[in-house]
Amino acid sequence: MWEGSGNNYAYLVTDEKTKNAVIIDPANPPEVLPVLKQKTESGDIKLQSIINTHHHHDHAGGNGEILKHYKLPIIGGKDCAHRTETPSHNSTFTVGDSIKVTALHTPCHTQDSICYLFEDGNDKAVFTGDTLFIGGCGRFFEGTAEEMHKALNETLAALPDDTRVYPGHEYTKGNVKFGIKVMQSEPIKKLQSFAEKHKETQGKFTIGDEKLHNVFMRLDDPAVQKATGKSKPVDVMAALREMKNNS
């Protein structure tokens, strides 16, 4: 959504067997509603709920308009517009018969940020909002370096390495431009090459990849510590974010 300005992602996830579906962060109804209308009227999907990763307008700001067309529960953090349910950390719910969703609280970008792990058989995907981007992370608007370190390097890093990452924005080109200044490793060069050739990078990389090419998940790396002049992980995280903000 808002291609060329916000480069936001909204995601429609459907259980193929039951056609039950959820829409994640449908913040721009003029772009989202025509898709939902076509798919619901054709019987391709049965909308089950709206899911929000956090309360910012460019993620939860479309809830009110979507509700005029579809009477749905809204699953999201405590500050999300029209929210009906906030899942507790590590709690689960299902989409249709086969998709299990785990809510992972990752406060920092906002205090109500939640990432959602979707599992269907062996397939795993995590929708990270503005907490984790491909090769980067969100600004610490409502939180601290300590919170982002925990969110990325404890909560999300604990997910299986083959979990595919679906972030809230397409920011990879900018993230890798910063990352390559910090650390000239092969994984970062590979990410740079991919970003130069592809407009969209969502779902193309995994948690395992992020541990290799995302400098915010490599706080113990000597190259990252050297670039920041810090050695304690939380201090490295704070310095990195400050450097990125000013880059």
PDB file of C-alpha atoms in Angstrom, residues 5-104:
ATOM      1  CA  SER A   5       5.668   6.790  -0.005  1.00  0.00           C
ATOM      2  CA  GLY A   6       5.062   4.451   2.954  1.00  0.00           C
ATOM      3  CA  ASN A   7       5.610   1.220   1.014  1.00  0.00           C
ATOM      4  CA  ASN A   8       3.402  -0.551   3.546  1.00  0.00           C
ATOM      5  CA  TYR A   9       2.365  -4.167   3.382  1.00  0.00           C
ATOM      6  CA  ALA A  10      -1.091  -5.511   4.194  1.00  0.00           C
ATOM      7  CA  TYR A  11      -1.327  -9.309   4.163  1.00  0.00           C
ATOM      8  CA  LEU A  12      -4.284 -11.559   3.408  1.00  0.00           C
ATOM      9  CA  VAL A  13      -3.750 -15.062   4.832  1.00  0.00           C
ATOM     10  CA  THR A  14      -6.184 -17.850   3.930  1.00  0.00           C
ATOM     11  CA  ASP A  15      -6.642 -21.414   5.126  1.00  0.00           C
ATOM     12  CA  GLU A  16      -7.090 -23.178   1.773  1.00  0.00           C
ATOM     13  CA  LYS A  17      -9.323 -25.941   3.127  1.00  0.00           C
ATOM     14  CA  THR A  18     -11.957 -23.836   4.919  1.00  0.00           C
ATOM     15  CA  LYS A  19     -11.366 -20.529   3.037  1.00  0.00           C
ATOM     16  CA  ASN A  20     -11.225 -18.798   6.432  1.00  0.00           C
ATOM     17  CA  ALA A  21      -8.977 -15.747   6.163  1.00  0.00           C
ATOM     18  CA  VAL A  22      -7.501 -12.859   8.130  1.00  0.00           C
ATOM     19  CA  ILE A  23      -6.345  -9.484   6.875  1.00  0.00           C
ATOM     20  CA  ILE A  24      -3.242  -8.074   8.586  1.00  0.00           C
ATOM     21  CA  ASP A  25      -2.751  -4.291   8.885  1.00  0.00           C
ATOM     22  CA  PRO A  26      -5.296  -3.212   6.213  1.00  0.00           C
ATOM     23  CA  ALA A  27      -4.434   0.443   6.775  1.00  0.00           C
ATOM     24  CA  ASN A  28      -5.418   1.877   3.388  1.00  0.00           C
ATOM     25  CA  PRO A  29      -9.009   0.776   2.633  1.00  0.00           C
ATOM     26  CA  PRO A  30      -9.090   2.209  -0.940  1.00  0.00           C
ATOM     27  CA  GLU A  31      -6.400  -0.308  -1.860  1.00  0.00           C
ATOM     28  CA  VAL A  32      -7.553  -3.165   0.386  1.00  0.00           C
ATOM     29  CA  LEU A  33     -11.364  -3.149   0.104  1.00  0.00           C
ATOM     30  CA  PRO A  34     -11.559  -3.893  -3.652  1.00  0.00           C
ATOM     31  CA  VAL A  35      -9.440  -7.026  -3.100  1.00  0.00           C
ATOM     32  CA  LEU A  36     -11.532  -8.144  -0.126  1.00  0.00           C
ATOM     33  CA  LYS A  37     -14.764  -7.467  -2.026  1.00  0.00           C
ATOM     34  CA  GLN A  38     -13.677  -9.496  -5.044  1.00  0.00           C
ATOM     35  CA  LYS A  39     -12.447 -12.412  -2.958  1.00  0.00           C
ATOM     36  CA  THR A  40     -15.408 -12.556  -0.550  1.00  0.00           C
ATOM     37  CA  GLU A  41     -18.009 -12.237  -3.320  1.00  0.00           C
ATOM     38  CA  SER A  42     -16.334 -14.963  -5.395  1.00  0.00           C
ATOM     39  CA  GLY A  43     -16.257 -17.265  -2.358  1.00  0.00           C
ATOM     40  CA  ASP A  44     -12.451 -17.431  -2.365  1.00  0.00           C
ATOM     41  CA  ILE A  45     -12.313 -16.315   1.262  1.00  0.00           C
ATOM     42  CA  LYS A  46     -14.444 -16.082   4.395  1.00  0.00           C
ATOM     43  CA  LEU A  47     -13.061 -13.177   6.398  1.00  0.00           C
ATOM     44  CA  GLN A  48     -12.557 -14.153  10.019  1.00  0.00           C
ATOM     45  CA  SER A  49     -10.831 -11.137  11.579  1.00  0.00           C
ATOM     46  CA  ILE A  50      -8.580  -8.128  11.219  1.00  0.00           C
ATOM     47  CA  ILE A  51      -5.156  -8.472  12.829  1.00  0.00           C
ATOM     48  CA  ASN A  52      -3.023  -5.449  13.748  1.00  0.00           C
ATOM     49  CA  THR A  53       0.685  -5.514  14.558  1.00  0.00           C
ATOM     50  CA  HIS A  54       0.513  -2.160  16.390  1.00  0.00           C
ATOM     51  CA  HIS A  55      -1.599   0.973  16.707  1.00  0.00           C
ATOM     52  CA  HIS A  56       0.143   3.380  14.297  1.00  0.00           C
ATOM     53  CA  HIS A  57      -2.225   4.893  11.736  1.00  0.00           C
ATOM     54  CA  ASP A  58      -0.374   3.325   8.786  1.00  0.00           C
ATOM     55  CA  HIS A  59      -1.150  -0.124  10.250  1.00  0.00           C
ATOM     56  CA  ALA A  60      -4.416   0.142  12.229  1.00  0.00           C
ATOM     57  CA  GLY A  61      -5.861   3.347  10.744  1.00  0.00           C
ATOM     58  CA  GLY A  62      -8.062   1.527   8.250  1.00  0.00           C
ATOM     59  CA  ASN A  63      -9.964  -0.510  10.829  1.00  0.00           C
ATOM     60  CA  GLY A  64     -12.961   1.818  11.098  1.00  0.00           C
ATOM     61  CA  GLU A  65     -13.580   1.932   7.355  1.00  0.00           C
ATOM     62  CA  ILE A  66     -13.129  -1.827   6.914  1.00  0.00           C
ATOM     63  CA  LEU A  67     -15.688  -2.392   9.725  1.00  0.00           C
ATOM     64  CA  LYS A  68     -18.310  -0.467   7.721  1.00  0.00           C
ATOM     65  CA  HIS A  69     -18.133  -3.242   5.134  1.00  0.00           C
ATOM     66  CA  TYR A  70     -17.262  -6.308   7.231  1.00  0.00           C
ATOM     67  CA  LYS A  71     -18.349  -6.878  10.832  1.00  0.00           C
ATOM     68  CA  LEU A  72     -15.195  -8.483  12.173  1.00  0.00           C
ATOM     69  CA  PRO A  73     -13.367  -8.852  15.476  1.00  0.00           C
ATOM     70  CA  ILE A  74     -10.095  -6.927  15.593  1.00  0.00           C
ATOM     71  CA  ILE A  75      -7.128  -8.679  17.156  1.00  0.00           C
ATOM     72  CA  GLY A  76      -4.331  -6.297  18.113  1.00  0.00           C
ATOM     73  CA  GLY A  77      -2.438  -4.414  20.771  1.00  0.00           C
ATOM     74  CA  LYS A  78      -4.216  -2.400  23.460  1.00  0.00           C
ATOM     75  CA  ASP A  79      -4.017   0.923  21.573  1.00  0.00           C
ATOM     76  CA  CYS A  80      -5.259  -0.300  18.171  1.00  0.00           C
ATOM     77  CA  ALA A  81      -8.375   1.414  16.838  1.00  0.00           C
ATOM     78  CA  HIS A  82     -11.621  -0.535  17.444  1.00  0.00           C
ATOM     79  CA  ARG A  83      -9.683  -3.452  18.941  1.00  0.00           C
ATOM     80  CA  THR A  84     -11.883  -6.220  20.373  1.00  0.00           C
ATOM     81  CA  GLU A  85      -9.192  -8.597  21.611  1.00  0.00           C
ATOM     82  CA  THR A  86      -5.546  -8.396  22.692  1.00  0.00           C
ATOM     83  CA  PRO A  87      -3.963 -11.840  22.789  1.00  0.00           C
ATOM     84  CA  SER A  88      -1.540 -12.398  25.650  1.00  0.00           C
ATOM     85  CA  HIS A  89       2.121 -13.136  24.948  1.00  0.00           C
ATOM     86  CA  ASN A  90       2.596 -16.680  23.586  1.00  0.00           C
ATOM     87  CA  SER A  91      -1.158 -17.301  23.402  1.00  0.00           C
ATOM     88  CA  THR A  92      -2.536 -19.000  20.291  1.00  0.00           C
ATOM     89  CA  PHE A  93      -5.585 -18.944  18.025  1.00  0.00           C
ATOM     90  CA  THR A  94      -6.410 -20.560  14.710  1.00  0.00           C
ATOM     91  CA  VAL A  95      -7.296 -19.499  11.187  1.00  0.00           C
ATOM     92  CA  GLY A  96      -9.559 -22.154   9.703  1.00  0.00           C
ATOM     93  CA  ASP A  97      -8.645 -25.746  10.485  1.00  0.00           C
ATOM     94  CA  SER A  98      -4.932 -25.823   9.871  1.00  0.00           C
ATOM     95  CA  ILE A  99      -3.221 -22.500  10.638  1.00  0.00           C
ATOM     96  CA  LYS A 100      -2.029 -21.968  14.198  1.00  0.00           C
ATOM     97  CA  VAL A 101      -1.169 -18.384  15.161  1.00  0.00           C
ATOM     98  CA  THR A 102       1.018 -17.451  18.141  1.00  0.00           C
ATOM     99  CA  ALA A 103       1.045 -13.860  19.408  1.00  0.00           C
ATOM    100  CA  LEU A 104       4.513 -12.614  20.382  1.00  0.00           C
TER     101      LEU A 104
END
